[in-house]
Coordinates of C-alpha atoms in Angstrom, one line a residue:
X27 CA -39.8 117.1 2.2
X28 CA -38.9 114.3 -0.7
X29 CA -41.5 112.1 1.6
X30 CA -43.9 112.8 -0.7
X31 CA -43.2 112.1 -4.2
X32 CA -43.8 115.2 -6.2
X33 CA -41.2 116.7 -4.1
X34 CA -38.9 113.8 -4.5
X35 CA -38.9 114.1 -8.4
X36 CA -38.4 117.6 -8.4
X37 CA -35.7 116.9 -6.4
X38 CA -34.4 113.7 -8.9
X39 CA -34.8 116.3 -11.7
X40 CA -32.5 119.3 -9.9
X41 CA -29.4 116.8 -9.5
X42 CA -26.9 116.6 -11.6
X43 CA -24.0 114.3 -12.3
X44 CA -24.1 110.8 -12.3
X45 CA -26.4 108.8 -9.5
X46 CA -29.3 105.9 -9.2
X47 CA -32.8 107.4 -7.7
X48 CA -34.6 104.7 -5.9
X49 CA -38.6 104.7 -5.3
X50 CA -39.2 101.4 -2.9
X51 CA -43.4 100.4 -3.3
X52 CA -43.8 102.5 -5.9
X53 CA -46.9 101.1 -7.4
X54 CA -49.6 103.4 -5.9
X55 CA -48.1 106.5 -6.8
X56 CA -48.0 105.3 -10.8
X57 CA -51.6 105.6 -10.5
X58 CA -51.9 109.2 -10.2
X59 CA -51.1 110.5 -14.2
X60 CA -49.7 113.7 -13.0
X61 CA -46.6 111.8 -11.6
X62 CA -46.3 109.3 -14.4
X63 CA -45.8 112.0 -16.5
X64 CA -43.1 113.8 -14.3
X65 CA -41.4 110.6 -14.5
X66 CA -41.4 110.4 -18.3
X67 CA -40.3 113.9 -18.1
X68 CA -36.9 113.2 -15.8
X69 CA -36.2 109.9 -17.9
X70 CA -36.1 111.5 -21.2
X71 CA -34.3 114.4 -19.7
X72 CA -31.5 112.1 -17.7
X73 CA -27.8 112.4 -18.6
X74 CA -25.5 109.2 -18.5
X75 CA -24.9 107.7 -15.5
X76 CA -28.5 108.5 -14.5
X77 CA -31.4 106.2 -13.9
X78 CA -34.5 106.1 -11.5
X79 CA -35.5 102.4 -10.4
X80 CA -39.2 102.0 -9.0
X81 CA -39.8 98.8 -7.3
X82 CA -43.0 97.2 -6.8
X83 CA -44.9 93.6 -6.2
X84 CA -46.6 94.0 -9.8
X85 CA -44.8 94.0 -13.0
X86 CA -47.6 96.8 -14.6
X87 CA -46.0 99.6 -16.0
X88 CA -48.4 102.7 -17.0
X89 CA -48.4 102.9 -21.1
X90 CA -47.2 106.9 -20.9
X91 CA -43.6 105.0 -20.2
X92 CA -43.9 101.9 -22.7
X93 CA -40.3 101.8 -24.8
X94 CA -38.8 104.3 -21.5
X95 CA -39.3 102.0 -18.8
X96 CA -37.1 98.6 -19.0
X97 CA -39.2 95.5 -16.8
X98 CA -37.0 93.8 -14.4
X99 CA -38.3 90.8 -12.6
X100 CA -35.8 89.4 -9.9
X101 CA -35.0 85.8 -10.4
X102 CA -35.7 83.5 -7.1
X103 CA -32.7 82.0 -5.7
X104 CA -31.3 78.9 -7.3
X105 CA -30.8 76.0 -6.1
X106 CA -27.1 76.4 -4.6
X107 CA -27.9 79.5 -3.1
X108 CA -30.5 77.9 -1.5
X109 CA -28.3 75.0 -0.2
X110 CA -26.0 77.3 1.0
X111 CA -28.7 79.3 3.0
X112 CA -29.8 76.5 4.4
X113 CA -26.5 74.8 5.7
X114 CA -26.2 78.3 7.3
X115 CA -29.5 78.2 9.0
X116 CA -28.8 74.7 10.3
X117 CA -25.5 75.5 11.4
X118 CA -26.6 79.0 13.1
X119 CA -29.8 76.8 15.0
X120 CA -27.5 73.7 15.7
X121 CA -25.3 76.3 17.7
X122 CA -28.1 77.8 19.9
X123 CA -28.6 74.0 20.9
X124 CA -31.3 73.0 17.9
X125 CA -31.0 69.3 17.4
X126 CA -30.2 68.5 13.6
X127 CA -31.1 64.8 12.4
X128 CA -31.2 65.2 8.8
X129 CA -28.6 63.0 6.6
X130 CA -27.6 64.6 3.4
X131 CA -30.6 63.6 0.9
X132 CA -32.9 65.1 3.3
X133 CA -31.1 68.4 3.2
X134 CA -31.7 68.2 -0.6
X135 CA -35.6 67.5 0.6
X136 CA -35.2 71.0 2.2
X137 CA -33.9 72.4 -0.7
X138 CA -36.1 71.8 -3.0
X139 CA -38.9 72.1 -0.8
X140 CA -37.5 75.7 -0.7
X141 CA -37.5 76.7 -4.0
X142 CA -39.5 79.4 -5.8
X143 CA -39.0 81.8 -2.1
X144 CA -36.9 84.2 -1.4
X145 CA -33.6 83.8 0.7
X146 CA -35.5 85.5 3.7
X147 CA -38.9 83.5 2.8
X148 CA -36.8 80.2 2.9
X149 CA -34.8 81.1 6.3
X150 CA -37.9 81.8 8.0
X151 CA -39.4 78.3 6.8
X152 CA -36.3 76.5 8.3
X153 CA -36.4 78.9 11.7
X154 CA -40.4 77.5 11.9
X155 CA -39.8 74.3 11.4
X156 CA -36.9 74.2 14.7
X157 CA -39.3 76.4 16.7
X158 CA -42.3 73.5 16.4
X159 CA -40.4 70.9 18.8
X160 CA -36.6 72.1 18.9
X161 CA -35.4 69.8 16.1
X162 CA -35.3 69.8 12.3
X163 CA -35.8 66.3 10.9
X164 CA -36.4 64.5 7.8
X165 CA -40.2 64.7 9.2
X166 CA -40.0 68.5 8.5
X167 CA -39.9 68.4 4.9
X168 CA -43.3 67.9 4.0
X169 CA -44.1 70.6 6.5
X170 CA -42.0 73.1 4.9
X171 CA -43.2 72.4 1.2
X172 CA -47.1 72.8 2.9
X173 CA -45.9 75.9 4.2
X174 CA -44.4 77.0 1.4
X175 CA -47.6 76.7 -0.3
X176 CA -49.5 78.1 1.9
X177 CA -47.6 81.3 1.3
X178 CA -47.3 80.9 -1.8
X179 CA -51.5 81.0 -2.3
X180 CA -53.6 83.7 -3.2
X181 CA -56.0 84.5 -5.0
X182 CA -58.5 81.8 -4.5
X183 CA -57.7 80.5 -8.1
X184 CA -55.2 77.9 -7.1
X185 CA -56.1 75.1 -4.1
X186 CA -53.5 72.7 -2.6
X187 CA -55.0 69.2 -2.8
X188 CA -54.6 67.6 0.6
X189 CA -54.7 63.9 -0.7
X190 CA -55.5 61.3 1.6
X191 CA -55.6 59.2 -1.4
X192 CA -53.5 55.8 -1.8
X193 CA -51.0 55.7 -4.4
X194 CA -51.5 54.5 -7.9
X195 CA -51.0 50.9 -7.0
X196 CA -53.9 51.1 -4.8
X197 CA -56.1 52.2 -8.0
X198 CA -58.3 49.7 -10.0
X199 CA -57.2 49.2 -13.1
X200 CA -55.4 52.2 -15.1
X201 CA -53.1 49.8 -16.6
X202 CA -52.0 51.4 -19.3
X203 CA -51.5 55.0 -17.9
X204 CA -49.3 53.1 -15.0
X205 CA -47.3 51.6 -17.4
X206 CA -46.5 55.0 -18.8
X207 CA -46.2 57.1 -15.8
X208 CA -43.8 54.1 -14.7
X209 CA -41.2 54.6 -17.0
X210 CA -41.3 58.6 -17.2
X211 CA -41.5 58.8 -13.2
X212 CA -37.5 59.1 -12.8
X213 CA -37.3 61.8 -15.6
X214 CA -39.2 63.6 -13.8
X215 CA -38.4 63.3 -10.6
X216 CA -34.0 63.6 -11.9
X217 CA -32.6 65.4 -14.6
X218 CA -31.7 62.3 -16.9
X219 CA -28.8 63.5 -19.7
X220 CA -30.9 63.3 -22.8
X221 CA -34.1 62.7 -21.7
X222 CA -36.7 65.8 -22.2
X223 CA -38.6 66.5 -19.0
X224 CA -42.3 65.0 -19.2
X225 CA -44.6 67.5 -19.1
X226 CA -48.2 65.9 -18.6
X227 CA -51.1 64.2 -20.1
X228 CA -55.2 64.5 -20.5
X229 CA -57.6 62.1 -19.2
X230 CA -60.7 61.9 -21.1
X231 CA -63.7 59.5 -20.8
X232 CA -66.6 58.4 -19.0
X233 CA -67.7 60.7 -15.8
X234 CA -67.1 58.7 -13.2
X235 CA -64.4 56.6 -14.1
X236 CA -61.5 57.5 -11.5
X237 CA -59.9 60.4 -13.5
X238 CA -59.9 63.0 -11.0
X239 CA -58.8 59.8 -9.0
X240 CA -55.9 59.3 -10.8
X241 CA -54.8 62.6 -10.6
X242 CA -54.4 63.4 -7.1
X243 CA -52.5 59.1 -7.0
X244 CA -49.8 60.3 -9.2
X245 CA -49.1 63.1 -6.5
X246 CA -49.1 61.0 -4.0
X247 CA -46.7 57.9 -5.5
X248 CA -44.2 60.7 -6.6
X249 CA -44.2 62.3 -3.1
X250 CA -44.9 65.9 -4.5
X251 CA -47.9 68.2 -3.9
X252 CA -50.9 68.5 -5.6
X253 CA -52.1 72.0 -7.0
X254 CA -55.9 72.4 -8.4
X255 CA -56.5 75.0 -10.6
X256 CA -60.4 75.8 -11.1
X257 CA -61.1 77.8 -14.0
X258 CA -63.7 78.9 -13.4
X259 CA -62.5 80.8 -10.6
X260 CA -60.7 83.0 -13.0
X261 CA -63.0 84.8 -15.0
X262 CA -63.8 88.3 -13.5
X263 CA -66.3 91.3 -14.3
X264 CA -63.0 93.5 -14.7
X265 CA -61.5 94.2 -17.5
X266 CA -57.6 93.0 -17.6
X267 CA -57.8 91.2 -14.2
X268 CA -59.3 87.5 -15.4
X269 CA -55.7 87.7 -17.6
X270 CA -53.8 88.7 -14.5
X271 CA -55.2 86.0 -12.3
X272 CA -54.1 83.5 -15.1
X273 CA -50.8 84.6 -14.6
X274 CA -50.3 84.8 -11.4
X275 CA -51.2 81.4 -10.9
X276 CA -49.2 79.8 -13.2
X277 CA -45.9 82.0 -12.0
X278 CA -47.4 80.6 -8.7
X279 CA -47.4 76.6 -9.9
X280 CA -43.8 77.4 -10.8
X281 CA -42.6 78.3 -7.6
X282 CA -44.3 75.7 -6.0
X283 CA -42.7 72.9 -8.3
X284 CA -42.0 69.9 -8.3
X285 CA -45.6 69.8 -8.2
X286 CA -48.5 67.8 -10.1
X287 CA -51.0 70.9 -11.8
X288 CA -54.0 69.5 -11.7
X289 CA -56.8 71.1 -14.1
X290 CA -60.3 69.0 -13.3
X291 CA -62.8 69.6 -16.6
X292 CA -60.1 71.7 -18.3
X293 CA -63.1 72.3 -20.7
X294 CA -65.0 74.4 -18.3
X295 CA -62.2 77.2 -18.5
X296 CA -60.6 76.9 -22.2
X297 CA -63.2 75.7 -24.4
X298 CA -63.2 76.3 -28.4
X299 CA -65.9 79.3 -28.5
X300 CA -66.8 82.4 -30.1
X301 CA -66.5 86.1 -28.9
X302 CA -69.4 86.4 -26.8
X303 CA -67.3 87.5 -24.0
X304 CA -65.1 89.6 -26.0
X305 CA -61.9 87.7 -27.2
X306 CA -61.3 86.9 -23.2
X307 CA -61.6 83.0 -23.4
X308 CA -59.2 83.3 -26.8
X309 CA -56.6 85.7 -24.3
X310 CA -56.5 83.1 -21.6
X311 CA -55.9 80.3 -24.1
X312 CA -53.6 81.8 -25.6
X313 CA -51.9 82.8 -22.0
X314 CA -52.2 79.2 -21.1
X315 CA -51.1 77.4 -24.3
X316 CA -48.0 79.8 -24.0
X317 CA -47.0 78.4 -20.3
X318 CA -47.3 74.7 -21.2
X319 CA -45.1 75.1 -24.3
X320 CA -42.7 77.4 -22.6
X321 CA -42.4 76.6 -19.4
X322 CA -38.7 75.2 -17.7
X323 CA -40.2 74.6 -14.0
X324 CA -40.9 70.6 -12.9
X325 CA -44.6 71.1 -12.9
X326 CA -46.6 68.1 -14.3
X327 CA -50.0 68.8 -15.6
X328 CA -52.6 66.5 -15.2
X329 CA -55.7 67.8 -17.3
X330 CA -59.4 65.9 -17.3
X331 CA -62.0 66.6 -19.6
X332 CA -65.4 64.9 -19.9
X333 CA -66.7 66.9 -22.9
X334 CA -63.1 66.6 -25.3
X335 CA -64.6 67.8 -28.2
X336 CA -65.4 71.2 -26.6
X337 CA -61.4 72.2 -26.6
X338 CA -60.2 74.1 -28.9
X339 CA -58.0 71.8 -31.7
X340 CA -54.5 73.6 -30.6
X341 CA -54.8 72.6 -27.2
X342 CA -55.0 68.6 -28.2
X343 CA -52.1 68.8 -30.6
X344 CA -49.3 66.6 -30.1
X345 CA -46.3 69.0 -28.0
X346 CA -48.7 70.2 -25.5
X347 CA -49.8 67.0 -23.6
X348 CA -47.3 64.3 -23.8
X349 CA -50.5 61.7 -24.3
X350 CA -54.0 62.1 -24.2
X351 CA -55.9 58.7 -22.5
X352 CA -59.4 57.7 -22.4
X353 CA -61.0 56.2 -19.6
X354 CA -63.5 53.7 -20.3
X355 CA -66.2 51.9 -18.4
X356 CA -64.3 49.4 -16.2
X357 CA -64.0 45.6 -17.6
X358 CA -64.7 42.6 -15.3
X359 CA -61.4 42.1 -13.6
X360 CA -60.7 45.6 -13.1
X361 CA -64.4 46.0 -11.1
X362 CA -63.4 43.2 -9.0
X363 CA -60.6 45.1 -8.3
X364 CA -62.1 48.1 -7.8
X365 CA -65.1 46.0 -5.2
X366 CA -62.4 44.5 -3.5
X367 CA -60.1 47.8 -2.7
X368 CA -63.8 49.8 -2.3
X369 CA -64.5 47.2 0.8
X370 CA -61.0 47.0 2.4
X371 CA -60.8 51.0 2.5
X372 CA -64.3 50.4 4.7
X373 CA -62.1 47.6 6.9
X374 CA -64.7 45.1 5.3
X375 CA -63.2 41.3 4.4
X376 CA -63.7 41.3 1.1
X377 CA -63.2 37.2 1.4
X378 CA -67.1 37.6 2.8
X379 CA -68.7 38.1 -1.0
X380 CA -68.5 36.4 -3.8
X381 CA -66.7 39.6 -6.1
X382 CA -66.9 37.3 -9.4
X383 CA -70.6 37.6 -9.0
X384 CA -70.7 41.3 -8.3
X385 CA -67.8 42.4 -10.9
X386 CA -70.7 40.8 -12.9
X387 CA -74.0 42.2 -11.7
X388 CA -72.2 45.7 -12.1
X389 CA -71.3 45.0 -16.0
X390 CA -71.7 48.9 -17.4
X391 CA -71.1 50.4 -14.1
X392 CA -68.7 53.4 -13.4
X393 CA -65.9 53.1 -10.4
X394 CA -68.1 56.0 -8.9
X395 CA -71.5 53.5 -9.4
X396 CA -69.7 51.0 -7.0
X397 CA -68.5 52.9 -4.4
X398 CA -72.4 54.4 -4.6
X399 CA -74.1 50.6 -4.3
X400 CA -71.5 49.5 -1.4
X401 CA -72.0 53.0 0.5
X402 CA -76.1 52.2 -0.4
X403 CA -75.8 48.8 1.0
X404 CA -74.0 50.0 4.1
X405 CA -77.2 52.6 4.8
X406 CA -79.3 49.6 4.2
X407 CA -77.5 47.6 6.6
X408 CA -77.1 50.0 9.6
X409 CA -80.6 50.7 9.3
X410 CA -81.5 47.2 9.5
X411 CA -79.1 47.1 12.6
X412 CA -76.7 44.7 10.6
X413 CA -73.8 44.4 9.3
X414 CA -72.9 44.6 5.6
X415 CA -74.0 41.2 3.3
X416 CA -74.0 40.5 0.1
X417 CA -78.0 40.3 -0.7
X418 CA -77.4 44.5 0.6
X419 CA -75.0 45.2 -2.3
X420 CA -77.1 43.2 -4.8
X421 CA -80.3 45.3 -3.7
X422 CA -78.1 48.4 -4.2
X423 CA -76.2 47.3 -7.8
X424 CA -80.2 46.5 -9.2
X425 CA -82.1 49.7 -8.4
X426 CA -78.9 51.4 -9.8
X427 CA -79.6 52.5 -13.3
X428 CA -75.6 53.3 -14.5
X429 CA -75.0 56.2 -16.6
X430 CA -74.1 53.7 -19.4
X431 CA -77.4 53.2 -20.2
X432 CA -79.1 56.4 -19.0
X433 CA -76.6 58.5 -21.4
X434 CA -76.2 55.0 -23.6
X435 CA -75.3 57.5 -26.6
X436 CA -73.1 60.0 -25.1
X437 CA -71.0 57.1 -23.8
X438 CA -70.8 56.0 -27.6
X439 CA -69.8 59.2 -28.9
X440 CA -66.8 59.3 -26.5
X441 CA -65.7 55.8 -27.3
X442 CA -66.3 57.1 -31.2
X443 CA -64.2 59.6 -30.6
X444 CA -61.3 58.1 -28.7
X445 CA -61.0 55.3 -30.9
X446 CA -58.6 56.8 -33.1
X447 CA -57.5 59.5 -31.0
X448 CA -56.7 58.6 -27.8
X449 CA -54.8 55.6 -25.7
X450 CA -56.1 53.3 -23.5
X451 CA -55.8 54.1 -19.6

């Protein structure tokens, strides 16, 4: 009758000699006090050789066994125990007549696209992939790292970014942040002898101004995935659980790395406050500031903010972003950059209108402003029942009032503030 687990523990507790007691899923039964107690009672009373393991999918353990109880989280597989799983599955499919075109980088594709599951987690991954079309291909390796999100996903607090964004060459402007993601891409990407690992950046500046853009281009131009974090989604009415969801995500983020983190107004979900909600803003800070200083996994964290001065001042110290950039208003070249990549992404000739002209019409104007006036001006023209012209983007850019001049002096402030604290994007 040990099914049931006062019976088992009586049991546990009338053996003797040496032996290991093992209690799979043992989770629910910790919740009933009557059984945590018989379990501090057996520990305490244990002779050598004696121990009783209880697994479970949650590392709480009840405070009646604090300084009994010893926490053991598994490790996931590294990374040659993954390659060797995986030249086993291919071998095992390749025998049952799966075609295998993969040449030997793309088998490291697989491999890290595996890592952060199991070994059972990753063999069913690679078994998926053959049973779409009978072949594993270079073409499955995206497939396999979507998958592997998808599993990886709960919660609701974490959302994989689907970008059908260009990369960041097909950005308007961003100089300066290009520049530097340029010459940290590879130590990133590699492990460089001597070179720390970069470990992200916040974007501050005008709303508007391509930041959340940005974000989900550096994704793409590295070839990694893109992983949104909302924090707003975290908070909860329950004590404890706003902490755990925290957590979970970021031991998520790590198993899902490489990967770009991606944290849009970062300000929303740790801002410098009081203790109106009880300390639990402070907790979660403190959680959070924890992960980026400690953390070993290739996750990049790409943080935007339009409010900066709402963060606390130990999240903006240097060691926890690498840089912090500001994203001003776009000058005159960079609009006509931004006009002429906004038309051609419409499969409009961008030859047709005179850009100098517009990039100066739309002096003060936000990327967001001029993607607004074209998709405006290509209303006005369908309505009309005619195509796109100039005189329909100038109607649009004047009865546009741009948020540089309808929040003239919150615009200020931010260049105030990022004039001494912040580098050029």
């Amino acid at each position: 009758q040990t099914v049931h687990p006062h019976y088992a523990l009586d049991f546990v507790a009338y053996l003797e000699g040496p032996g290991v007691y093992v209690f799979v899923d043992a989770h629910p039964i910790l919740e009933d006090p009557k059984i945590v107690r018989r379990v501090k009672e057996i520990g305490q009373t244990f002779g050598e050789g004696q121990a009783l393991v209880l697994t479970a999918p949650t590392h709480h353990v009840p405070i009646e066994l604090d300084g009994l109880a010893r926490t053991w989280s598994l490790r996931p597989p590294n990374r040659e125990e993954l390659r060797d799983l995986a030249d086993r599955t291919l071998a095992d499919l390749e025998r049952q007549s799966t075609v295998i075109d993969l040449e030997a980088g793309d088998i490291d594709g697989i491999v890290t696209a595996l890592q952060g599951l199991t070994l059972r987690q990753a063999e069913r991954l690679i078994q998926h992939a053959a049973l779409q079309d009978g072949a594993v291909t270079a073409a499955d390796v995206p497939r396999i790292r979507a998958a592997k999100a998808e599993q990886l996903m709960s919660g609701g607090v974490l959302e994989l970014i689907e970008s059908h964004t260009t990369t960041l060459d097909g950005v308007g402007g961003f100089n300066g942040l290009k520049h530097w993601l340029g010459l940290r891409r590879q130590a990133f990407l590699e492990d460089v002898p001597g070179l720390d690992r970069p470990r992200g950046l916040l974007m501050t500046g005008v709303p508007g101004c391509g930041k959340s853009l940005a974000a989900k281009a550096v994704a793409k131009s590295w070839g990694i995935p893109l992983v949104l974090l909302d924090p707003a989604r975290l908070y909860s009415k329950y004590i404890g659980e706003s902490e755990e969801r925290l957590s979970k995500a970021l031991s998520t983020v790590d198993a899902l790395s490489p990967a770009v983190l991606w944290i849009d107004e970062i300000e929303k979900g740790f801002a410098a406050g009081g203790t109106a909600d009880g300390g639990l803003s402070t907790r979660l800070l403190g959680t959070f500031l924890r992960w980026m200083q400690e953390r070993a996994s290739r996750v990049f964290l790409m943080a935007t903010a339009n409010d900066v001065s709402a963060l606390p001042p130990e999240l903006l110290r240097k060691g926890r972003f690498d840089e912090i950039f500001f994203v001003d208003l776009p000058g005159d070249t960079t609009r006509h950059e931004v006009l002429r990549l906004q038309l051609e992404a419409r499969e409009l000739d961008p030859d047709e209108f005179d850009l100098d002209k517009l990039a100066e019409l739309t002096h003060g104007f936000s990327g967001a402003e001029i993607e607004m006036a074209i998709v405006g001006g290509l209303y006005r023209a369908h309505a009309a029942g005619a195509g796109l012209s100039e005189a329909d983007l100038v109607t649009e850019v004047d009865s546009t009032v741009p948020l540089s001049v309808s929040r003239a002096e919150d615009v200020a402030r931010l260049r105030a503030w990022a004039t001494a604290r912040a580098v050029p994007a």
